């Protein structure tokens, strides 16, 4: 798992989906894109959309800061950048260590979070389902 922070909250994704972690770079704004689409970057000749995870998860918007990172992930046939505050850890997490979401969680939260990972230091990581976080390619630029 790759653990990272967004809006002072801890999340993680499968490391198998992560292609690289880049330092912040300016994005090119896309008019009429979804509000959580920060823009696009040129990744060695490929145009990659950058999703502001804070905005997508309903945690406000990320203020541009040189300390931010862009996690380049591959989700099915789509390469996307995920704007995060910073990457915290790369952790080995066995599948049995991922606990289900409690029934009291809102349906919207369950739509994005597939489980909870408890760490030895009592932190809880929310495991994101990137297939649900990402807009389909048609809605990136409406």
Short mmCIF file of N, CA and C in Angstrom, two decimals:
data_model
loop_
_atom_site.label_atom_id
_atom_site.label_comp_id
_atom_site.label_asym_id
_atom_site.label_seq_id
_atom_site.Cartn_x
_atom_site.Cartn_y
_atom_site.Cartn_z
N UNK A 1 0.84 -1.18 0.00
CA UNK A 1 0.00 0.00 0.00
C UNK A 1 0.88 1.25 0.00
N UNK A 2 0.39 2.27 -0.68
CA UNK A 2 1.01 3.59 -0.62
C UNK A 2 0.10 4.45 0.25
N UNK A 3 0.63 4.91 1.38
CA UNK A 3 -0.14 5.74 2.31
C UNK A 3 0.20 7.20 2.05
N UNK A 4 -0.83 8.03 2.07
CA UNK A 4 -0.62 9.46 1.80
C UNK A 4 -1.65 10.27 2.57
N UNK A 5 -1.39 11.58 2.64
CA UNK A 5 -2.29 12.48 3.36
C UNK A 5 -2.96 13.42 2.37
N UNK A 6 -4.23 13.64 2.62
CA UNK A 6 -5.03 14.59 1.87
C UNK A 6 -5.85 15.36 2.88
N UNK A 7 -5.70 16.67 2.91
CA UNK A 7 -6.45 17.52 3.83
C UNK A 7 -6.34 17.01 5.27
N UNK A 8 -5.12 16.67 5.67
CA UNK A 8 -4.83 16.18 7.03
C UNK A 8 -5.54 14.87 7.36
N UNK A 9 -5.89 14.10 6.36
CA UNK A 9 -6.52 12.79 6.55
C UNK A 9 -5.64 11.73 5.90
N UNK A 10 -5.64 10.52 6.47
CA UNK A 10 -4.80 9.43 5.97
C UNK A 10 -5.59 8.50 5.04
N UNK A 11 -5.00 8.23 3.89
CA UNK A 11 -5.60 7.33 2.90
C UNK A 11 -4.52 6.41 2.36
N UNK A 12 -4.92 5.39 1.62
CA UNK A 12 -3.95 4.53 0.96
C UNK A 12 -4.59 3.94 -0.30
N UNK A 13 -3.71 3.49 -1.20
CA UNK A 13 -4.13 2.78 -2.41
C UNK A 13 -3.16 1.62 -2.63
N UNK A 14 -3.59 0.67 -3.44
CA UNK A 14 -2.71 -0.45 -3.77
C UNK A 14 -1.48 0.05 -4.51
N UNK A 15 -0.33 -0.43 -4.11
CA UNK A 15 0.92 0.01 -4.74
C UNK A 15 1.00 -0.45 -6.19
N UNK A 16 0.30 -1.53 -6.52
CA UNK A 16 0.31 -2.03 -7.89
C UNK A 16 -0.29 -1.05 -8.88
N UNK A 17 -1.09 -0.11 -8.40
CA UNK A 17 -1.70 0.89 -9.28
C UNK A 17 -0.80 2.11 -9.48
N UNK A 18 0.22 2.26 -8.65
CA UNK A 18 1.06 3.46 -8.67
C UNK A 18 2.22 3.28 -9.64
N UNK A 19 2.30 4.19 -10.60
CA UNK A 19 3.41 4.15 -11.57
C UNK A 19 4.59 4.97 -11.07
N UNK A 20 4.32 6.11 -10.47
CA UNK A 20 5.38 6.95 -9.94
C UNK A 20 4.78 8.02 -9.04
N UNK A 21 5.64 8.66 -8.28
CA UNK A 21 5.24 9.76 -7.42
C UNK A 21 6.09 10.96 -7.82
N UNK A 22 5.43 12.04 -8.20
CA UNK A 22 6.13 13.21 -8.72
C UNK A 22 5.94 14.39 -7.77
N UNK A 23 6.88 15.27 -7.80
CA UNK A 23 6.69 16.51 -7.06
C UNK A 23 5.65 17.36 -7.80
N UNK A 24 5.12 18.33 -7.11
CA UNK A 24 4.09 19.19 -7.67
C UNK A 24 4.61 19.91 -8.91
N UNK A 25 3.78 19.99 -9.91
CA UNK A 25 4.08 20.82 -11.08
C UNK A 25 2.77 21.47 -11.50
N UNK A 26 2.89 22.64 -12.06
CA UNK A 26 1.70 23.38 -12.48
C UNK A 26 0.88 22.55 -13.47
N UNK A 27 -0.43 22.69 -13.37
CA UNK A 27 -1.32 22.02 -14.31
C UNK A 27 -1.86 23.04 -15.29
N UNK A 28 -2.31 22.54 -16.40
CA UNK A 28 -2.99 23.38 -17.38
C UNK A 28 -4.48 23.22 -17.18
N UNK A 29 -5.14 24.31 -16.90
CA UNK A 29 -6.57 24.32 -16.61
C UNK A 29 -7.39 23.87 -17.81
N UNK A 30 -8.42 23.10 -17.56
CA UNK A 30 -9.34 22.68 -18.62
C UNK A 30 -10.69 23.33 -18.36
N UNK A 31 -11.13 24.22 -19.25
CA UNK A 31 -12.44 24.84 -19.04
C UNK A 31 -13.55 23.80 -19.01
N UNK A 32 -14.52 23.99 -18.18
CA UNK A 32 -15.70 23.15 -18.04
C UNK A 32 -15.41 21.74 -17.55
N UNK A 33 -14.23 21.52 -16.99
CA UNK A 33 -13.93 20.20 -16.39
C UNK A 33 -14.66 20.10 -15.06
N UNK A 34 -14.78 18.88 -14.54
CA UNK A 34 -15.36 18.69 -13.22
C UNK A 34 -14.57 19.52 -12.21
N UNK A 35 -15.21 20.04 -11.16
CA UNK A 35 -14.50 20.90 -10.20
C UNK A 35 -13.29 20.23 -9.54
N UNK A 36 -13.30 18.92 -9.42
CA UNK A 36 -12.17 18.23 -8.77
C UNK A 36 -11.04 17.90 -9.75
N UNK A 37 -11.20 18.23 -11.01
CA UNK A 37 -10.12 18.04 -11.99
C UNK A 37 -9.27 19.31 -11.96
N UNK A 38 -8.05 19.19 -11.41
CA UNK A 38 -7.18 20.35 -11.25
C UNK A 38 -6.68 20.86 -12.59
N UNK A 39 -6.53 19.97 -13.55
CA UNK A 39 -6.03 20.30 -14.87
C UNK A 39 -5.31 19.11 -15.46
N UNK A 40 -4.42 19.38 -16.40
CA UNK A 40 -3.65 18.29 -17.01
C UNK A 40 -2.17 18.65 -16.96
N UNK A 41 -1.33 17.60 -17.01
CA UNK A 41 0.12 17.78 -17.09
C UNK A 41 0.64 16.96 -18.27
N UNK A 42 1.82 17.34 -18.70
CA UNK A 42 2.50 16.58 -19.74
C UNK A 42 3.44 15.60 -19.05
N UNK A 43 3.13 14.32 -19.17
CA UNK A 43 3.95 13.29 -18.56
C UNK A 43 4.71 12.57 -19.66
N UNK A 44 5.89 13.08 -19.95
CA UNK A 44 6.75 12.50 -20.99
C UNK A 44 5.99 12.29 -22.30
N UNK A 45 5.25 13.32 -22.70
CA UNK A 45 4.53 13.28 -23.96
C UNK A 45 3.09 12.83 -23.87
N UNK A 46 2.68 12.30 -22.74
CA UNK A 46 1.29 11.88 -22.54
C UNK A 46 0.57 12.94 -21.71
N UNK A 47 -0.65 13.27 -22.08
CA UNK A 47 -1.45 14.22 -21.33
C UNK A 47 -2.20 13.45 -20.24
N UNK A 48 -1.99 13.86 -18.98
CA UNK A 48 -2.55 13.16 -17.84
C UNK A 48 -3.38 14.13 -17.01
N UNK A 49 -4.62 13.77 -16.73
CA UNK A 49 -5.49 14.59 -15.88
C UNK A 49 -5.03 14.46 -14.43
N UNK A 50 -5.10 15.57 -13.69
CA UNK A 50 -4.75 15.58 -12.27
C UNK A 50 -6.02 15.83 -11.46
N UNK A 51 -6.33 14.88 -10.59
CA UNK A 51 -7.53 14.96 -9.75
C UNK A 51 -7.12 15.50 -8.38
N UNK A 52 -7.80 16.54 -7.92
CA UNK A 52 -7.59 17.04 -6.56
C UNK A 52 -8.38 16.12 -5.63
N UNK A 53 -7.66 15.21 -4.96
CA UNK A 53 -8.35 14.23 -4.11
C UNK A 53 -9.14 14.89 -2.99
N UNK A 54 -8.64 15.99 -2.44
CA UNK A 54 -9.40 16.67 -1.38
C UNK A 54 -10.76 17.11 -1.91
N UNK A 55 -10.78 17.71 -3.09
CA UNK A 55 -12.05 18.15 -3.67
C UNK A 55 -12.95 16.96 -4.01
N UNK A 56 -12.36 15.91 -4.52
CA UNK A 56 -13.15 14.73 -4.91
C UNK A 56 -13.78 14.05 -3.70
N UNK A 57 -13.06 14.10 -2.57
CA UNK A 57 -13.54 13.43 -1.36
C UNK A 57 -14.37 14.35 -0.47
N UNK A 58 -14.63 15.57 -0.93
CA UNK A 58 -15.45 16.49 -0.15
C UNK A 58 -14.71 17.11 1.02
N UNK A 59 -13.38 17.24 0.91
CA UNK A 59 -12.57 17.78 2.00
C UNK A 59 -12.04 19.18 1.69
N UNK A 60 -12.71 19.91 0.84
CA UNK A 60 -12.22 21.23 0.44
C UNK A 60 -11.35 21.10 -0.79
N UNK A 61 -10.57 22.12 -1.06
CA UNK A 61 -9.66 22.05 -2.20
C UNK A 61 -8.23 22.17 -1.71
N UNK A 62 -7.31 21.56 -2.43
CA UNK A 62 -5.90 21.61 -2.07
C UNK A 62 -5.30 22.91 -2.58
N UNK A 63 -4.68 23.64 -1.68
CA UNK A 63 -3.97 24.86 -2.08
C UNK A 63 -2.64 24.45 -2.69
N UNK A 64 -2.33 25.00 -3.84
CA UNK A 64 -1.09 24.63 -4.52
C UNK A 64 0.10 24.97 -3.65
N UNK A 65 0.98 24.00 -3.49
CA UNK A 65 2.14 24.14 -2.63
C UNK A 65 3.26 23.28 -3.22
N UNK A 66 4.48 23.79 -3.26
CA UNK A 66 5.57 22.98 -3.82
C UNK A 66 5.80 21.67 -3.07
N UNK A 67 5.28 21.56 -1.84
CA UNK A 67 5.45 20.32 -1.08
C UNK A 67 4.43 19.25 -1.47
N UNK A 68 3.40 19.63 -2.24
CA UNK A 68 2.41 18.65 -2.68
C UNK A 68 3.04 17.64 -3.64
N UNK A 69 2.38 16.51 -3.78
CA UNK A 69 2.85 15.48 -4.71
C UNK A 69 1.71 15.09 -5.64
N UNK A 70 2.11 14.56 -6.77
CA UNK A 70 1.14 13.99 -7.71
C UNK A 70 1.48 12.51 -7.82
N UNK A 71 0.55 11.68 -7.41
CA UNK A 71 0.71 10.23 -7.50
C UNK A 71 0.16 9.82 -8.86
N UNK A 72 1.03 9.32 -9.71
CA UNK A 72 0.60 8.87 -11.03
C UNK A 72 0.15 7.42 -10.90
N UNK A 73 -1.12 7.19 -11.20
CA UNK A 73 -1.70 5.85 -11.03
C UNK A 73 -2.27 5.36 -12.36
N UNK A 74 -2.25 4.06 -12.48
CA UNK A 74 -2.86 3.41 -13.65
C UNK A 74 -4.12 2.70 -13.17
N UNK A 75 -5.25 3.12 -13.70
CA UNK A 75 -6.52 2.52 -13.34
C UNK A 75 -7.16 2.01 -14.62
N UNK A 76 -7.19 0.69 -14.72
CA UNK A 76 -7.65 0.06 -15.95
C UNK A 76 -6.85 0.64 -17.11
N UNK A 77 -7.46 1.26 -18.08
CA UNK A 77 -6.71 1.79 -19.22
C UNK A 77 -6.42 3.28 -19.11
N UNK A 78 -6.62 3.84 -17.93
CA UNK A 78 -6.49 5.28 -17.75
C UNK A 78 -5.33 5.61 -16.81
N UNK A 79 -4.47 6.52 -17.24
CA UNK A 79 -3.41 7.03 -16.37
C UNK A 79 -3.88 8.36 -15.82
N UNK A 80 -3.74 8.54 -14.52
CA UNK A 80 -4.26 9.75 -13.89
C UNK A 80 -3.29 10.20 -12.79
N UNK A 81 -3.29 11.50 -12.54
CA UNK A 81 -2.52 12.04 -11.43
C UNK A 81 -3.44 12.34 -10.27
N UNK A 82 -3.01 12.01 -9.08
CA UNK A 82 -3.79 12.24 -7.86
C UNK A 82 -3.03 13.24 -7.00
N UNK A 83 -3.60 14.41 -6.83
CA UNK A 83 -2.95 15.45 -6.03
C UNK A 83 -3.15 15.15 -4.55
N UNK A 84 -2.03 15.03 -3.82
CA UNK A 84 -2.06 14.75 -2.38
C UNK A 84 -1.12 15.71 -1.67
N UNK A 85 -1.31 15.84 -0.36
CA UNK A 85 -0.43 16.70 0.44
C UNK A 85 0.99 16.14 0.42
N UNK A 86 1.12 14.86 0.74
CA UNK A 86 2.40 14.17 0.69
C UNK A 86 2.19 12.67 0.84
N UNK A 87 3.18 11.89 0.38
CA UNK A 87 3.17 10.45 0.59
C UNK A 87 3.82 10.18 1.93
N UNK A 88 3.15 9.39 2.76
CA UNK A 88 3.64 9.15 4.11
C UNK A 88 4.49 7.89 4.21
N UNK A 89 4.02 6.80 3.61
CA UNK A 89 4.69 5.50 3.76
C UNK A 89 4.38 4.60 2.58
N UNK A 90 5.22 3.62 2.43
CA UNK A 90 4.91 2.47 1.58
C UNK A 90 4.92 1.28 2.52
N UNK A 91 3.76 0.63 2.65
CA UNK A 91 3.57 -0.36 3.70
C UNK A 91 3.19 -1.72 3.12
N UNK A 92 3.76 -2.79 3.69
CA UNK A 92 3.23 -4.12 3.35
C UNK A 92 1.96 -4.35 4.16
N UNK A 93 0.85 -4.59 3.51
CA UNK A 93 -0.42 -4.81 4.21
C UNK A 93 -1.03 -6.10 3.67
N UNK A 94 -1.09 -7.14 4.50
CA UNK A 94 -1.75 -8.37 4.04
C UNK A 94 -3.25 -8.14 3.89
N UNK A 95 -3.89 -8.85 2.96
CA UNK A 95 -5.33 -8.63 2.73
C UNK A 95 -6.18 -8.77 3.98
N UNK A 96 -5.80 -9.69 4.88
CA UNK A 96 -6.60 -9.88 6.10
C UNK A 96 -6.51 -8.70 7.06
N UNK A 97 -5.57 -7.79 6.85
CA UNK A 97 -5.44 -6.61 7.70
C UNK A 97 -6.38 -5.48 7.27
N UNK A 98 -7.06 -5.66 6.15
CA UNK A 98 -7.99 -4.64 5.67
C UNK A 98 -9.38 -4.97 6.21
N UNK A 99 -9.89 -4.07 7.02
CA UNK A 99 -11.19 -4.28 7.68
C UNK A 99 -12.29 -3.59 6.88
N UNK A 100 -13.51 -4.16 6.94
CA UNK A 100 -14.61 -3.53 6.20
C UNK A 100 -15.05 -2.21 6.84
N UNK A 101 -15.71 -1.40 6.03
CA UNK A 101 -16.27 -0.14 6.54
C UNK A 101 -17.42 -0.47 7.48
N UNK A 102 -17.54 0.27 8.58
CA UNK A 102 -18.69 0.03 9.48
C UNK A 102 -20.00 0.40 8.79
N UNK A 103 -21.06 -0.23 9.24
CA UNK A 103 -22.37 0.02 8.64
C UNK A 103 -22.87 1.43 8.85
N UNK A 104 -22.32 2.15 9.82
CA UNK A 104 -22.79 3.50 10.09
C UNK A 104 -22.24 4.52 9.10
N UNK A 105 -21.27 4.11 8.27
CA UNK A 105 -20.70 5.04 7.30
C UNK A 105 -21.73 5.39 6.23
N UNK A 106 -21.66 6.62 5.77
CA UNK A 106 -22.58 7.08 4.73
C UNK A 106 -22.31 6.33 3.44
N UNK A 107 -23.35 6.16 2.64
CA UNK A 107 -23.21 5.44 1.37
C UNK A 107 -22.18 6.11 0.47
N UNK A 108 -22.11 7.44 0.52
CA UNK A 108 -21.14 8.15 -0.30
C UNK A 108 -19.72 7.78 0.11
N UNK A 109 -19.48 7.65 1.42
CA UNK A 109 -18.15 7.24 1.89
C UNK A 109 -17.84 5.82 1.46
N UNK A 110 -18.83 4.96 1.55
CA UNK A 110 -18.62 3.57 1.13
C UNK A 110 -18.35 3.47 -0.36
N UNK A 111 -18.83 4.43 -1.12
CA UNK A 111 -18.61 4.39 -2.57
C UNK A 111 -17.14 4.59 -2.90
N UNK A 112 -16.42 5.37 -2.11
CA UNK A 112 -15.01 5.65 -2.40
C UNK A 112 -14.04 4.82 -1.57
N UNK A 113 -14.46 4.35 -0.42
CA UNK A 113 -13.56 3.67 0.51
C UNK A 113 -13.95 2.19 0.59
N UNK A 114 -12.97 1.33 0.31
CA UNK A 114 -13.27 -0.10 0.30
C UNK A 114 -12.88 -0.81 1.58
N UNK A 115 -12.15 -0.13 2.46
CA UNK A 115 -11.77 -0.77 3.70
C UNK A 115 -10.92 0.13 4.56
N UNK A 116 -10.62 -0.35 5.75
CA UNK A 116 -9.81 0.40 6.70
C UNK A 116 -8.61 -0.44 7.10
N UNK A 117 -7.46 0.19 7.15
CA UNK A 117 -6.22 -0.49 7.54
C UNK A 117 -5.78 0.11 8.87
N UNK A 118 -5.63 -0.74 9.88
CA UNK A 118 -5.15 -0.24 11.17
C UNK A 118 -3.63 -0.43 11.23
N UNK A 119 -2.96 0.57 11.73
CA UNK A 119 -1.50 0.52 11.85
C UNK A 119 -1.12 0.36 13.32
N UNK A 120 0.11 -0.08 13.54
CA UNK A 120 0.58 -0.29 14.92
C UNK A 120 0.55 0.98 15.76
N UNK A 121 0.66 2.14 15.13
CA UNK A 121 0.63 3.40 15.88
C UNK A 121 -0.80 3.93 16.06
N UNK A 122 -1.79 3.07 15.87
CA UNK A 122 -3.21 3.37 16.04
C UNK A 122 -3.81 4.26 14.97
N UNK A 123 -3.06 4.58 13.91
CA UNK A 123 -3.64 5.33 12.82
C UNK A 123 -4.53 4.40 11.99
N UNK A 124 -5.52 4.98 11.36
CA UNK A 124 -6.39 4.25 10.44
C UNK A 124 -6.21 4.83 9.05
N UNK A 125 -5.94 3.98 8.10
CA UNK A 125 -5.86 4.41 6.70
C UNK A 125 -7.14 3.99 6.00
N UNK A 126 -7.69 4.90 5.24
CA UNK A 126 -8.86 4.58 4.43
C UNK A 126 -8.37 4.16 3.06
N UNK A 127 -8.73 2.95 2.65
CA UNK A 127 -8.28 2.43 1.35
C UNK A 127 -9.27 2.89 0.28
N UNK A 128 -8.73 3.64 -0.68
CA UNK A 128 -9.57 4.21 -1.73
C UNK A 128 -9.76 3.24 -2.89
N UNK A 129 -10.93 3.27 -3.46
CA UNK A 129 -11.23 2.54 -4.68
C UNK A 129 -11.08 3.53 -5.83
N UNK A 130 -9.95 3.48 -6.51
CA UNK A 130 -9.69 4.47 -7.57
C UNK A 130 -10.65 4.36 -8.73
N UNK A 131 -11.22 3.20 -8.95
CA UNK A 131 -12.16 3.09 -10.07
C UNK A 131 -13.39 3.96 -9.83
N UNK A 132 -13.69 4.21 -8.56
CA UNK A 132 -14.84 5.07 -8.25
C UNK A 132 -14.45 6.52 -8.06
N UNK A 133 -13.19 6.76 -7.75
CA UNK A 133 -12.71 8.13 -7.57
C UNK A 133 -12.61 8.84 -8.91
N UNK A 134 -12.18 8.09 -9.91
CA UNK A 134 -11.90 8.71 -11.20
C UNK A 134 -13.15 8.93 -12.01
N UNK A 135 -13.20 10.08 -12.67
CA UNK A 135 -14.28 10.28 -13.62
C UNK A 135 -13.98 9.46 -14.86
N UNK A 136 -14.99 9.11 -15.63
CA UNK A 136 -14.66 8.45 -16.88
C UNK A 136 -14.05 9.48 -17.82
N UNK A 137 -13.35 9.01 -18.80
CA UNK A 137 -12.58 9.91 -19.67
C UNK A 137 -13.46 10.97 -20.32
N UNK A 138 -14.71 10.66 -20.58
CA UNK A 138 -15.59 11.63 -21.26
C UNK A 138 -15.94 12.80 -20.37
N UNK A 139 -15.96 12.59 -19.04
CA UNK A 139 -16.39 13.68 -18.17
C UNK A 139 -15.24 14.55 -17.69
N UNK A 140 -13.99 14.21 -18.00
CA UNK A 140 -12.87 15.05 -17.59
C UNK A 140 -13.00 16.42 -18.23
N UNK A 141 -13.30 16.47 -19.49
CA UNK A 141 -13.52 17.75 -20.17
C UNK A 141 -14.89 17.66 -20.83
N UNK A 142 -15.85 18.32 -20.20
CA UNK A 142 -17.21 18.30 -20.73
C UNK A 142 -17.36 19.29 -21.85
#
